[in-house]
Short mmCIF file of C-alpha atoms in Angstrom, two decimals:
data_model
loop_
_atom_site.label_atom_id
_atom_site.label_comp_id
_atom_site.label_asym_id
_atom_site.label_seq_id
_atom_site.Cartn_x
_atom_site.Cartn_y
_atom_site.Cartn_z
CA UNK A 1 71.83 87.17 86.98
CA UNK A 2 73.67 90.46 85.56
CA UNK A 3 76.40 92.06 87.60
CA UNK A 4 77.01 95.87 87.39
CA UNK A 5 79.89 97.94 89.01
CA UNK A 6 80.64 101.35 90.07
CA UNK A 7 83.86 102.38 90.57
CA UNK A 8 85.74 105.87 91.43
CA UNK A 9 88.94 107.10 92.94
CA UNK A 10 89.71 109.83 95.40
CA UNK A 11 92.72 110.95 97.13
CA UNK A 12 92.93 110.15 101.37
CA UNK A 13 92.38 106.70 103.05
CA UNK A 14 89.72 107.89 105.70
CA UNK A 15 87.43 109.59 103.13
CA UNK A 16 87.86 106.46 101.03
CA UNK A 17 86.61 104.20 103.38
CA UNK A 18 83.90 106.88 104.39
CA UNK A 19 82.85 106.84 100.82
CA UNK A 20 82.67 102.98 101.04
CA UNK A 21 80.28 103.11 104.05
CA UNK A 22 78.21 105.45 102.48
CA UNK A 23 77.99 103.52 99.23
CA UNK A 24 76.68 100.49 101.76
CA UNK A 25 73.40 102.65 101.98
CA UNK A 26 72.82 102.79 98.27
CA UNK A 27 69.56 101.60 96.83
CA UNK A 28 69.90 99.28 95.18
CA UNK A 29 72.06 97.92 97.79
CA UNK A 30 75.38 96.64 96.63
CA UNK A 31 76.37 93.13 97.00
CA UNK A 32 79.69 93.97 98.01
CA UNK A 33 82.27 96.98 98.58
CA UNK A 34 85.68 97.53 97.95
CA UNK A 35 87.97 99.83 99.11
CA UNK A 36 91.83 99.92 97.96
CA UNK A 37 95.12 101.63 97.75
CA UNK A 38 96.04 101.80 94.29
CA UNK A 39 99.92 100.59 94.12
CA UNK A 40 101.09 102.68 91.34
CA UNK A 41 102.35 105.29 94.02
CA UNK A 42 99.65 107.67 92.70
CA UNK A 43 98.31 108.43 96.39
CA UNK A 44 94.68 107.24 95.07
CA UNK A 45 92.25 105.21 96.59
CA UNK A 46 89.74 103.06 94.53
CA UNK A 47 86.40 102.54 96.11
CA UNK A 48 84.08 99.92 93.96
CA UNK A 49 80.66 98.15 94.27
CA UNK A 50 78.91 95.29 93.17
CA UNK A 51 75.39 95.27 92.09
CA UNK A 52 72.95 92.58 90.76
CA UNK A 53 70.62 95.84 89.58
CA UNK A 54 71.95 98.87 87.86
CA UNK A 55 73.18 101.24 90.67
CA UNK A 56 71.17 104.65 90.87
CA UNK A 57 73.04 107.19 88.56
CA UNK A 58 71.95 110.25 90.57
CA UNK A 59 72.69 108.66 93.83
CA UNK A 60 76.04 107.93 92.89
CA UNK A 61 76.61 111.82 91.48
CA UNK A 62 75.60 112.92 94.84
CA UNK A 63 78.54 110.67 96.65
CA UNK A 64 80.64 111.83 93.98
CA UNK A 65 80.00 115.48 94.73
CA UNK A 66 79.95 114.97 98.73
CA UNK A 67 83.36 113.17 98.86
CA UNK A 68 85.13 114.82 96.03
CA UNK A 69 85.68 111.71 94.28
CA UNK A 70 85.81 111.24 90.45
CA UNK A 71 82.61 110.34 88.59
CA UNK A 72 81.80 106.80 88.81
CA UNK A 73 82.31 104.34 86.01
CA UNK A 74 79.58 101.98 85.78
CA UNK A 75 79.78 99.00 83.81
CA UNK A 76 77.88 96.24 83.07
CA UNK A 77 79.59 92.51 83.29
CA UNK A 78 79.35 89.68 81.28
CA UNK A 79 78.65 86.57 82.62
CA UNK A 80 81.77 84.82 83.43
CA UNK A 81 83.47 81.87 85.22
CA UNK A 82 85.56 83.98 87.63
CA UNK A 83 87.18 81.02 89.25
CA UNK A 84 88.43 79.94 85.67
CA UNK A 85 89.22 83.70 84.75
CA UNK A 86 91.15 84.01 88.00
CA UNK A 87 92.96 80.94 87.43
CA UNK A 88 93.80 82.46 83.95
CA UNK A 89 94.71 85.65 85.08
CA UNK A 90 96.68 85.15 88.58
CA UNK A 91 100.48 85.08 87.93
CA UNK A 92 102.89 82.83 89.82
CA UNK A 93 104.58 84.90 92.69
CA UNK A 94 108.37 84.54 93.86
CA UNK A 95 109.07 85.26 97.28
CA UNK A 96 112.74 84.45 97.90
CA UNK A 97 113.49 80.58 97.01
CA UNK A 98 109.54 80.01 97.20
CA UNK A 99 107.14 79.79 93.87
CA UNK A 100 103.55 80.00 94.35
CA UNK A 101 101.53 79.02 91.58
CA UNK A 102 97.94 77.52 90.36
CA UNK A 103 97.99 74.35 88.54
CA UNK A 104 97.46 76.27 85.26
CA UNK A 105 100.88 77.77 85.59
CA UNK A 106 102.85 74.34 86.65
CA UNK A 107 104.94 74.60 83.51
CA UNK A 108 106.51 78.00 84.68
CA UNK A 109 107.69 76.40 88.04
CA UNK A 110 111.76 77.39 87.84
CA UNK A 111 114.12 74.00 88.61
CA UNK A 112 115.38 75.81 91.58
CA UNK A 113 112.20 76.71 93.38
CA UNK A 114 110.52 75.92 96.52
CA UNK A 115 106.91 75.16 94.94
CA UNK A 116 103.71 75.98 96.38
CA UNK A 117 100.47 75.13 94.72
CA UNK A 118 97.62 77.39 95.95
CA UNK A 119 94.76 77.01 93.35
CA UNK A 120 92.61 80.59 92.92
CA UNK A 121 89.63 78.90 94.40
CA UNK A 122 91.23 78.28 97.99
CA UNK A 123 90.41 81.94 98.83
CA UNK A 124 92.80 84.30 100.97
CA UNK A 125 96.63 83.36 101.02
CA UNK A 126 97.72 82.77 97.44
CA UNK A 127 100.88 84.82 98.21
CA UNK A 128 99.46 87.81 96.16
CA UNK A 129 98.96 89.57 99.06
CA UNK A 130 101.35 91.76 101.00
CA UNK A 131 100.78 89.70 104.06
CA UNK A 132 101.57 86.60 102.65
CA UNK A 133 104.16 87.27 100.82
CA UNK A 134 105.98 89.07 103.37
CA UNK A 135 105.98 86.20 105.88
CA UNK A 136 107.41 83.80 102.82
CA UNK A 137 110.17 86.48 102.48
CA UNK A 138 110.80 86.56 106.13
CA UNK A 139 110.93 82.85 106.19
CA UNK A 140 113.12 82.79 103.19
CA UNK A 141 115.65 85.32 105.02
CA UNK A 142 115.69 83.32 108.06
CA UNK A 143 116.66 80.14 106.14
CA UNK A 144 119.58 82.08 104.29
CA UNK A 145 121.16 83.35 107.55
CA UNK A 146 121.29 79.95 108.83
CA UNK A 147 118.05 79.28 111.01
CA UNK A 148 116.39 75.77 110.69
CA UNK A 149 113.15 75.33 112.40
CA UNK A 150 112.47 72.16 114.86
CA UNK A 151 109.39 72.91 116.01
CA UNK A 152 107.36 75.10 113.79
CA UNK A 153 103.57 76.57 114.02
CA UNK A 154 101.35 78.53 111.64
CA UNK A 155 98.65 80.03 113.61
CA UNK A 156 95.75 80.93 111.85
CA UNK A 157 96.76 79.09 109.04
CA UNK A 158 94.29 79.91 106.59
CA UNK A 159 95.45 78.01 103.00
CA UNK A 160 98.44 76.81 105.14
CA UNK A 161 100.71 78.22 102.75
CA UNK A 162 103.26 79.31 105.40
CA UNK A 163 103.18 75.94 107.34
CA UNK A 164 103.82 74.28 103.79
CA UNK A 165 106.58 76.73 103.06
CA UNK A 166 108.22 75.65 106.04
CA UNK A 167 107.99 71.95 105.64
CA UNK A 168 109.57 72.39 101.99
CA UNK A 169 112.43 73.43 103.70
CA UNK A 170 112.84 71.77 106.88
CA UNK A 171 112.40 67.93 107.97
CA UNK A 172 110.33 68.23 110.76
CA UNK A 173 106.48 68.04 111.07
CA UNK A 174 104.47 71.62 111.23
CA UNK A 175 101.62 72.29 112.61
CA UNK A 176 98.96 74.52 111.04
CA UNK A 177 95.82 75.43 112.87
CA UNK A 178 92.88 77.75 112.33
CA UNK A 179 89.72 78.56 114.18
CA UNK A 180 87.58 77.91 111.11
CA UNK A 181 86.97 74.36 109.88
CA UNK A 182 86.44 75.45 106.52
CA UNK A 183 89.86 76.91 106.20
CA UNK A 184 91.26 73.43 108.03
CA UNK A 185 89.34 71.66 105.34
CA UNK A 186 91.11 74.08 102.74
CA UNK A 187 94.47 73.61 104.47
CA UNK A 188 94.01 69.73 104.28
CA UNK A 189 93.20 69.72 100.76
CA UNK A 190 96.34 72.25 99.87
CA UNK A 191 98.94 69.89 102.01
CA UNK A 192 97.73 66.69 99.84
CA UNK A 193 97.81 68.72 96.80
CA UNK A 194 101.70 69.74 97.51
CA UNK A 195 102.22 65.97 98.46
CA UNK A 196 103.06 66.92 102.01
CA UNK A 197 100.71 64.71 103.84
CA UNK A 198 102.19 63.53 107.17
CA UNK A 199 104.79 66.60 107.00
CA UNK A 200 102.06 69.48 107.62
CA UNK A 201 99.64 68.55 110.61
CA UNK A 202 96.17 70.61 110.50
CA UNK A 203 94.12 71.49 113.38
CA UNK A 204 91.04 73.39 114.29
CA UNK A 205 92.06 75.59 117.54
CA UNK A 206 91.92 79.15 118.56
CA UNK A 207 95.04 80.39 118.71
CA UNK A 208 97.36 77.86 120.86
CA UNK A 209 94.47 76.19 122.64
CA UNK A 210 94.79 72.76 121.22
CA UNK A 211 96.62 69.74 123.16
CA UNK A 212 98.92 68.71 120.17
CA UNK A 213 100.07 72.28 120.09
CA UNK A 214 100.87 72.44 123.99
CA UNK A 215 102.40 69.10 123.43
CA UNK A 216 104.84 70.50 120.43
CA UNK A 217 105.91 73.40 122.56
CA UNK A 218 108.13 75.39 123.22
CA UNK A 219 108.34 76.51 119.29
CA UNK A 220 111.48 78.11 117.82
CA UNK A 221 109.28 79.59 114.79
CA UNK A 222 105.74 80.61 114.70
CA UNK A 223 103.59 82.30 111.93
CA UNK A 224 100.41 84.65 112.90
CA UNK A 225 99.15 85.96 109.77
CA UNK A 226 95.92 87.62 110.87
CA UNK A 227 95.16 91.03 111.99
CA UNK A 228 96.19 93.58 114.58
CA UNK A 229 93.64 92.89 117.29
CA UNK A 230 94.00 89.01 117.54
CA UNK A 231 97.75 89.37 117.46
CA UNK A 232 97.88 91.56 120.26
CA UNK A 233 95.39 89.05 122.21
CA UNK A 234 97.55 86.47 121.37
CA UNK A 235 100.85 88.18 122.68
CA UNK A 236 101.07 86.50 125.99
CA UNK A 237 100.18 83.04 124.57
CA UNK A 238 102.85 83.75 121.93
CA UNK A 239 105.17 84.37 124.97
CA UNK A 240 104.35 81.24 126.95
CA UNK A 241 104.45 78.86 123.67
CA UNK A 242 108.00 80.42 121.93
CA UNK A 243 111.02 79.15 123.32
CA UNK A 244 113.95 81.08 124.23
CA UNK A 245 115.78 82.68 121.00
CA UNK A 246 112.37 81.39 119.22
CA UNK A 247 111.18 83.65 116.20
CA UNK A 248 107.62 85.06 115.64
CA UNK A 249 106.34 86.00 112.01
CA UNK A 250 103.49 88.37 112.73
CA UNK A 251 101.50 89.84 109.77
CA UNK A 252 97.86 91.37 108.86
CA UNK A 253 99.14 94.63 110.60
CA UNK A 254 98.77 97.62 108.36
CA UNK A 255 101.51 100.08 108.50
CA UNK A 256 100.50 102.25 110.89
CA UNK A 257 99.63 99.50 113.04
CA UNK A 258 103.16 98.20 113.25
CA UNK A 259 104.53 100.29 116.19
CA UNK A 260 101.58 99.26 118.25
CA UNK A 261 101.97 95.48 117.70
CA UNK A 262 105.60 96.11 118.20
CA UNK A 263 105.14 97.49 121.62
CA UNK A 264 102.90 94.91 122.87
CA UNK A 265 105.44 92.07 122.17
CA UNK A 266 108.13 93.90 123.47
CA UNK A 267 106.20 93.89 126.55
CA UNK A 268 106.18 90.29 126.55
CA UNK A 269 109.74 89.73 125.96
CA UNK A 270 109.76 89.05 122.18
CA UNK A 271 111.51 91.88 120.24
CA UNK A 272 111.61 93.19 117.08
CA UNK A 273 114.60 91.98 114.78
CA UNK A 274 113.06 93.11 110.95
CA UNK A 275 109.89 94.76 109.80
CA UNK A 276 108.92 94.96 106.32
CA UNK A 277 106.42 97.22 104.42
CA UNK A 278 104.67 95.95 101.11
CA UNK A 279 102.23 98.69 99.81
CA UNK A 280 100.11 99.12 102.81
CA UNK A 281 100.99 95.88 105.01
CA UNK A 282 103.76 95.18 107.35
CA UNK A 283 105.15 91.97 108.39
CA UNK A 284 107.39 91.58 111.50
CA UNK A 285 110.04 89.19 112.67
CA UNK A 286 110.51 89.13 116.19
CA UNK A 287 112.43 86.93 118.56
CA UNK A 288 111.97 85.90 122.33
CA UNK A 289 114.79 87.25 124.49
CA UNK A 290 117.11 84.89 126.30
#
């Protein structure tokens, strides 16, 4: 089946998202739309769509005029094994002591690094996204400051890369939970691929709602790399499950959302220690008051 793409750029986040929404109403209908801030400091946003039929050139021209965007570049993609291509193209990521890589880059792992094998096919959480990268950097900073996690949980773990990172540097078993069983299965596969069976326990759970999580509480470190809404909803439970002086590393937060998340957690006795912005995403390190 052929695949067509149509990409353009414009200035302004709101305009970019509005254009993306307008593209969803095109005929033929796109199979997917993406809206991304370009990371070159230009202030431009890229808006693109994927189609199984050639998009309507006249309709794209109308969108260009209506939103003040550049002319769409339309291409027909060759038949490609995309997983194989991503495996080839996805470069390793270094985050402090941690080195996240695919098996195709196994020969590039530095001798002094803590290796984390995540295949490109394993979806979100490869370390390339600013949220995952920010969490790994935050963990590295805490460890450099002498903190050692005794009871650690990764809530909304996805690939379990954060739980595995903690298990790489500390001897205690780490809990990794996700609301989705598919994600739990992916996490289990990654744990096995990294030789961490018995070091990371993977659970299906909504937030902290699991007997094994309750039994392990209070935690001295909790990761939650999800989204602003669920993070805010999680704050009271976070306060109940986090031990005195325990840390929370939170991400999945757009830069403009960070202050609201910080305020809600402060209301629950968990206060800001450090924040880091990576492109449009913020990672927060917070600590429960004693």
